[in-house]
């Protein structure tokens, strides 16, 4: 009889534990679904892929791309409806696509660095915020170094997927990310990944002398957790993606640096593409 009571008590504790875990995870599951649903809706509404009649030709181009370095990445030909996006929020400045993180979202550029921590790019209050550029970033992203920030979500959404790039094998499988601006598309290769402090020199912006830039780039290379699989060449422009490590309570950050290899003029056709060497 005593043994049966103990058994019932243990079962009761197990049920309560499972119930507590369920109710703890449920809000996170709901948030994860909401993020993915809203991202899919935004892509469907504001992103246009290549026309169907060009699909076969483009697929052939992708197959031989590694053998023909001069060929243009077909992912640069996506069209983003910035007019539609800015009718919702005039502070939307770009669109970021990271195939290796399944992230395909608008980028905001606010008047401070706090608002988009708690609001998405469409100004809706969201705990996952938005991917955003610091307020002192030039609107055309014309400086040598551009930074984008995003939350490290536990489910891997937003910039939570960047941690995958700690593994060199992930960079080899998904070496590129893409940034789209009005009139431009950037092809960026993952080049360096480092863990750093929020106040470190990693986050330097503004004007650079050539000597300072070369020294900073060399430091990023030396501090990298991985070694990018791309061809070694002079890095002229870098896009850095930054997120918290852990729950954000410390000043530690994960910074993924992508070298901008091509800037393509989306309004003027393929001839306008320029390789940064």
CSV table of C-alpha atoms in Angstrom, one decimal:
chain,number,residue,atom,x,y,z
A,1,UNK,CA,0.0,0.0,0.0
A,2,UNK,CA,2.8,2.4,1.0
A,3,UNK,CA,4.6,1.5,-2.2
A,4,UNK,CA,1.5,2.3,-4.3
A,5,UNK,CA,1.2,5.7,-2.6
A,6,UNK,CA,4.9,6.5,-3.5
A,7,UNK,CA,4.3,5.4,-7.1
A,8,UNK,CA,1.2,7.6,-7.4
A,9,UNK,CA,3.1,10.5,-5.9
A,10,UNK,CA,6.0,10.1,-8.4
A,11,UNK,CA,3.5,9.9,-11.3
A,12,UNK,CA,1.9,13.1,-10.0
A,13,UNK,CA,5.2,14.9,-9.8
A,14,UNK,CA,6.1,13.7,-13.4
A,15,UNK,CA,2.7,14.9,-14.7
A,16,UNK,CA,3.2,18.3,-13.0
A,17,UNK,CA,6.7,18.6,-14.4
A,18,UNK,CA,5.6,17.8,-17.9
A,19,UNK,CA,2.7,20.3,-17.6
A,20,UNK,CA,5.1,23.0,-16.4
A,21,UNK,CA,7.5,22.3,-19.3
A,22,UNK,CA,4.6,22.4,-21.7
A,23,UNK,CA,3.4,25.7,-20.5
A,24,UNK,CA,6.9,27.1,-20.4
A,25,UNK,CA,7.7,26.1,-24.0
A,26,UNK,CA,4.2,26.9,-25.4
A,27,UNK,CA,4.8,30.7,-25.7
A,28,UNK,CA,8.1,30.1,-27.3
A,29,UNK,CA,6.6,27.8,-29.9
A,30,UNK,CA,3.9,30.3,-30.6
A,31,UNK,CA,6.4,33.1,-31.0
A,32,UNK,CA,8.5,30.9,-33.4
A,33,UNK,CA,5.4,30.2,-35.5
A,34,UNK,CA,4.5,33.8,-35.6
A,35,UNK,CA,8.0,34.9,-36.7
A,36,UNK,CA,8.0,32.3,-39.5
A,37,UNK,CA,4.5,33.1,-40.6
A,38,UNK,CA,5.1,36.9,-40.8
A,39,UNK,CA,8.3,36.4,-42.6
A,40,UNK,CA,6.6,34.2,-45.2
A,41,UNK,CA,3.9,36.7,-45.7
A,42,UNK,CA,6.4,39.5,-46.2
A,43,UNK,CA,8.4,37.6,-48.7
A,44,UNK,CA,5.2,36.7,-50.6
A,45,UNK,CA,4.1,40.3,-50.7
A,46,UNK,CA,7.3,42.2,-51.3
A,47,UNK,CA,9.8,39.9,-53.1
A,48,UNK,CA,9.7,38.8,-56.7
A,49,UNK,CA,11.9,36.0,-57.9
A,50,UNK,CA,13.1,35.4,-61.4
A,51,UNK,CA,10.4,35.1,-64.1
A,52,UNK,CA,9.3,31.5,-64.8
A,53,UNK,CA,10.4,31.7,-68.5
A,54,UNK,CA,14.0,32.4,-67.4
A,55,UNK,CA,14.1,29.6,-64.8
A,56,UNK,CA,15.7,27.0,-66.9
A,57,UNK,CA,18.4,29.3,-68.2
A,58,UNK,CA,19.1,30.5,-64.6
A,59,UNK,CA,19.4,27.0,-63.3
A,60,UNK,CA,22.0,26.2,-65.9
A,61,UNK,CA,23.9,29.3,-64.9
A,62,UNK,CA,23.9,28.2,-61.2
A,63,UNK,CA,25.2,24.8,-62.1
A,64,UNK,CA,28.3,26.1,-63.8
A,65,UNK,CA,28.9,29.1,-61.6
A,66,UNK,CA,31.8,27.6,-59.7
A,67,UNK,CA,33.5,26.7,-63.0
A,68,UNK,CA,32.9,30.2,-64.4
A,69,UNK,CA,33.7,32.7,-61.7
A,70,UNK,CA,32.7,35.6,-64.0
A,71,UNK,CA,29.1,34.5,-64.2
A,72,UNK,CA,26.6,36.5,-62.1
A,73,UNK,CA,24.9,35.0,-59.1
A,74,UNK,CA,21.2,34.6,-60.0
A,75,UNK,CA,20.2,35.5,-56.5
A,76,UNK,CA,21.2,39.1,-57.2
A,77,UNK,CA,18.2,39.4,-59.6
A,78,UNK,CA,15.5,39.2,-57.0
A,79,UNK,CA,13.3,42.3,-57.0
A,80,UNK,CA,12.3,43.9,-53.7
A,81,UNK,CA,9.2,46.2,-53.6
A,82,UNK,CA,10.7,49.1,-51.6
A,83,UNK,CA,7.8,51.4,-52.6
A,84,UNK,CA,5.4,49.0,-51.0
A,85,UNK,CA,7.6,48.4,-47.9
A,86,UNK,CA,8.1,52.1,-47.3
A,87,UNK,CA,4.4,52.8,-47.6
A,88,UNK,CA,4.2,50.7,-44.4
A,89,UNK,CA,7.3,52.1,-42.7
A,90,UNK,CA,9.5,54.8,-44.3
A,91,UNK,CA,12.4,53.6,-42.1
A,92,UNK,CA,12.8,50.3,-44.0
A,93,UNK,CA,16.1,50.7,-45.8
A,94,UNK,CA,17.1,47.3,-47.1
A,95,UNK,CA,16.2,43.6,-47.4
A,96,UNK,CA,18.5,40.8,-46.0
A,97,UNK,CA,18.5,37.2,-47.2
A,98,UNK,CA,20.7,34.6,-45.4
A,99,UNK,CA,20.0,31.2,-47.0
A,100,UNK,CA,22.1,29.5,-44.3
A,101,UNK,CA,19.7,30.8,-41.6
A,102,UNK,CA,16.5,30.7,-43.5
A,103,UNK,CA,16.2,34.4,-42.8
A,104,UNK,CA,14.6,36.6,-45.5
A,105,UNK,CA,13.4,39.9,-44.0
A,106,UNK,CA,13.3,43.7,-44.3
A,107,UNK,CA,15.9,45.8,-42.5
A,108,UNK,CA,15.0,48.9,-40.6
A,109,UNK,CA,17.1,52.1,-39.9
A,110,UNK,CA,15.6,54.0,-37.0
A,111,UNK,CA,16.3,57.3,-35.3
A,112,UNK,CA,17.7,55.5,-32.2
A,113,UNK,CA,19.1,52.0,-31.5
A,114,UNK,CA,16.3,50.9,-29.1
A,115,UNK,CA,13.0,51.0,-31.0
A,116,UNK,CA,13.6,48.0,-33.2
A,117,UNK,CA,14.7,45.9,-30.3
A,118,UNK,CA,11.0,45.6,-29.5
A,119,UNK,CA,9.3,46.4,-32.8
A,120,UNK,CA,9.4,44.6,-36.1
A,121,UNK,CA,10.1,46.4,-39.4
A,122,UNK,CA,6.4,47.2,-39.8
A,123,UNK,CA,6.3,48.9,-36.4
A,124,UNK,CA,4.4,46.2,-34.7
A,125,UNK,CA,5.3,45.5,-31.1
A,126,UNK,CA,7.2,42.2,-31.1
A,127,UNK,CA,9.6,40.6,-28.6
A,128,UNK,CA,11.8,39.5,-31.4
A,129,UNK,CA,12.2,43.0,-32.8
A,130,UNK,CA,13.6,43.6,-36.2
A,131,UNK,CA,16.9,43.4,-38.0
A,132,UNK,CA,18.2,46.9,-38.0
A,133,UNK,CA,21.1,49.2,-38.8
A,134,UNK,CA,22.5,51.6,-36.2
A,135,UNK,CA,21.0,55.1,-36.4
A,136,UNK,CA,24.3,56.7,-37.5
A,137,UNK,CA,24.6,54.4,-40.5
A,138,UNK,CA,24.4,56.3,-43.9
A,139,UNK,CA,21.0,55.4,-45.5
A,140,UNK,CA,22.8,54.2,-48.7
A,141,UNK,CA,25.2,51.9,-46.7
A,142,UNK,CA,28.1,53.6,-48.5
A,143,UNK,CA,30.7,53.3,-45.8
A,144,UNK,CA,33.4,50.6,-45.8
A,145,UNK,CA,31.9,48.9,-42.8
A,146,UNK,CA,28.1,48.4,-42.2
A,147,UNK,CA,26.6,46.6,-39.2
A,148,UNK,CA,23.2,45.0,-38.8
A,149,UNK,CA,21.9,43.9,-35.4
A,150,UNK,CA,19.3,41.3,-34.5
A,151,UNK,CA,18.1,39.2,-31.5
A,152,UNK,CA,19.6,35.8,-30.8
A,153,UNK,CA,16.3,33.9,-30.7
A,154,UNK,CA,16.5,30.4,-29.0
A,155,UNK,CA,14.5,28.8,-31.9
A,156,UNK,CA,17.1,29.9,-34.4
A,157,UNK,CA,14.9,32.7,-36.0
A,158,UNK,CA,16.2,36.3,-36.5
A,159,UNK,CA,19.9,36.2,-35.8
A,160,UNK,CA,19.6,33.1,-33.7
A,161,UNK,CA,20.8,31.1,-36.7
A,162,UNK,CA,24.2,32.9,-36.9
A,163,UNK,CA,25.7,30.5,-34.3
A,164,UNK,CA,25.7,27.8,-37.1
A,165,UNK,CA,28.5,29.7,-38.7
A,166,UNK,CA,30.8,28.8,-35.8
A,167,UNK,CA,31.2,25.6,-37.8
A,168,UNK,CA,33.4,25.9,-40.9
A,169,UNK,CA,31.2,23.2,-42.6
A,170,UNK,CA,28.2,25.4,-42.4
A,171,UNK,CA,30.0,28.3,-44.1
A,172,UNK,CA,31.2,25.9,-46.8
A,173,UNK,CA,27.6,24.8,-47.5
A,174,UNK,CA,26.1,28.3,-47.3
A,175,UNK,CA,28.9,30.7,-48.1
A,176,UNK,CA,26.8,33.6,-49.3
A,177,UNK,CA,24.3,36.1,-48.0
A,178,UNK,CA,22.5,38.9,-49.9
A,179,UNK,CA,21.6,42.5,-49.1
A,180,UNK,CA,19.2,44.4,-51.3
A,181,UNK,CA,19.0,48.2,-51.3
A,182,UNK,CA,16.9,50.4,-53.6
A,183,UNK,CA,18.8,50.1,-56.9
A,184,UNK,CA,21.5,47.7,-55.6
A,185,UNK,CA,22.0,44.0,-54.7
A,186,UNK,CA,25.1,42.9,-52.7
A,187,UNK,CA,26.6,39.5,-52.9
A,188,UNK,CA,28.5,38.9,-49.6
A,189,UNK,CA,30.7,35.9,-48.7
A,190,UNK,CA,31.0,34.8,-45.0
A,191,UNK,CA,34.5,35.6,-44.3
A,192,UNK,CA,35.2,35.8,-40.6
A,193,UNK,CA,33.3,34.8,-37.4
A,194,UNK,CA,34.3,36.0,-34.0
A,195,UNK,CA,33.2,36.2,-30.4
A,196,UNK,CA,33.8,39.7,-29.0
A,197,UNK,CA,32.7,42.3,-26.5
A,198,UNK,CA,30.0,44.8,-27.3
A,199,UNK,CA,32.5,47.7,-26.9
A,200,UNK,CA,35.3,46.2,-28.9
A,201,UNK,CA,36.8,47.7,-32.1
A,202,UNK,CA,34.7,45.2,-34.1
A,203,UNK,CA,32.0,47.8,-34.0
A,204,UNK,CA,34.0,50.7,-35.4
A,205,UNK,CA,32.1,52.7,-38.0
A,206,UNK,CA,32.8,55.9,-40.0
A,207,UNK,CA,35.7,57.1,-42.0
A,208,UNK,CA,38.9,55.0,-42.3
A,209,UNK,CA,42.4,55.6,-43.6
A,210,UNK,CA,43.7,52.7,-45.8
A,211,UNK,CA,46.2,51.8,-43.1
A,212,UNK,CA,43.6,51.6,-40.4
A,213,UNK,CA,41.2,49.7,-42.6
A,214,UNK,CA,43.8,47.1,-43.6
A,215,UNK,CA,44.9,46.6,-39.9
A,216,UNK,CA,41.3,46.2,-38.8
A,217,UNK,CA,40.5,43.7,-41.5
A,218,UNK,CA,43.7,41.7,-40.6
A,219,UNK,CA,42.6,41.6,-37.0
A,220,UNK,CA,39.2,40.3,-38.0
A,221,UNK,CA,40.9,37.5,-39.9
A,222,UNK,CA,43.3,36.6,-37.1
A,223,UNK,CA,40.4,36.5,-34.5
A,224,UNK,CA,38.1,34.4,-36.6
A,225,UNK,CA,36.8,31.1,-35.3
A,226,UNK,CA,36.6,29.8,-38.9
A,227,UNK,CA,38.5,30.4,-42.1
A,228,UNK,CA,36.2,31.3,-45.0
A,229,UNK,CA,36.3,29.0,-48.0
A,230,UNK,CA,36.4,31.8,-50.5
A,231,UNK,CA,39.3,32.8,-52.7
A,232,UNK,CA,41.8,35.0,-50.8
A,233,UNK,CA,41.5,38.6,-52.0
A,234,UNK,CA,41.7,42.1,-50.7
A,235,UNK,CA,38.6,43.0,-48.7
A,236,UNK,CA,37.3,46.4,-49.6
A,237,UNK,CA,33.9,46.4,-47.9
A,238,UNK,CA,32.4,44.4,-45.0
A,239,UNK,CA,28.8,43.7,-43.8
A,240,UNK,CA,28.8,42.6,-40.1
A,241,UNK,CA,25.9,40.8,-38.6
A,242,UNK,CA,25.9,41.0,-34.8
A,243,UNK,CA,23.9,39.3,-32.1
A,244,UNK,CA,24.0,38.5,-28.4
A,245,UNK,CA,25.7,35.3,-27.0
A,246,UNK,CA,23.3,33.5,-24.7
A,247,UNK,CA,20.4,35.5,-23.2
A,248,UNK,CA,21.9,38.9,-23.7
A,249,UNK,CA,22.7,39.5,-20.1
A,250,UNK,CA,26.4,39.8,-20.8
A,251,UNK,CA,28.3,42.1,-23.1
A,252,UNK,CA,29.6,39.1,-25.2
A,253,UNK,CA,28.6,39.2,-28.9
A,254,UNK,CA,28.8,37.0,-31.9
A,255,UNK,CA,29.9,38.9,-35.0
A,256,UNK,CA,29.7,37.4,-38.5
A,257,UNK,CA,31.6,39.3,-41.0
A,258,UNK,CA,30.8,39.0,-44.7
A,259,UNK,CA,33.0,40.4,-47.4
A,260,UNK,CA,31.0,42.3,-50.1
A,261,UNK,CA,32.2,40.7,-53.3
A,262,UNK,CA,29.8,42.2,-55.8
A,263,UNK,CA,27.5,45.2,-55.9
A,264,UNK,CA,24.9,44.8,-58.7
A,265,UNK,CA,22.9,47.7,-60.0
A,266,UNK,CA,19.4,46.2,-60.1
A,267,UNK,CA,17.8,48.9,-62.1
A,268,UNK,CA,20.2,48.9,-65.1
A,269,UNK,CA,20.7,45.2,-66.0
A,270,UNK,CA,23.5,42.8,-65.8
A,271,UNK,CA,26.2,45.0,-67.4
A,272,UNK,CA,26.1,47.3,-64.3
A,273,UNK,CA,27.5,44.6,-61.9
A,274,UNK,CA,30.9,45.4,-60.4
A,275,UNK,CA,33.2,43.0,-58.6
A,276,UNK,CA,35.0,44.3,-55.6
A,277,UNK,CA,38.6,43.2,-55.7
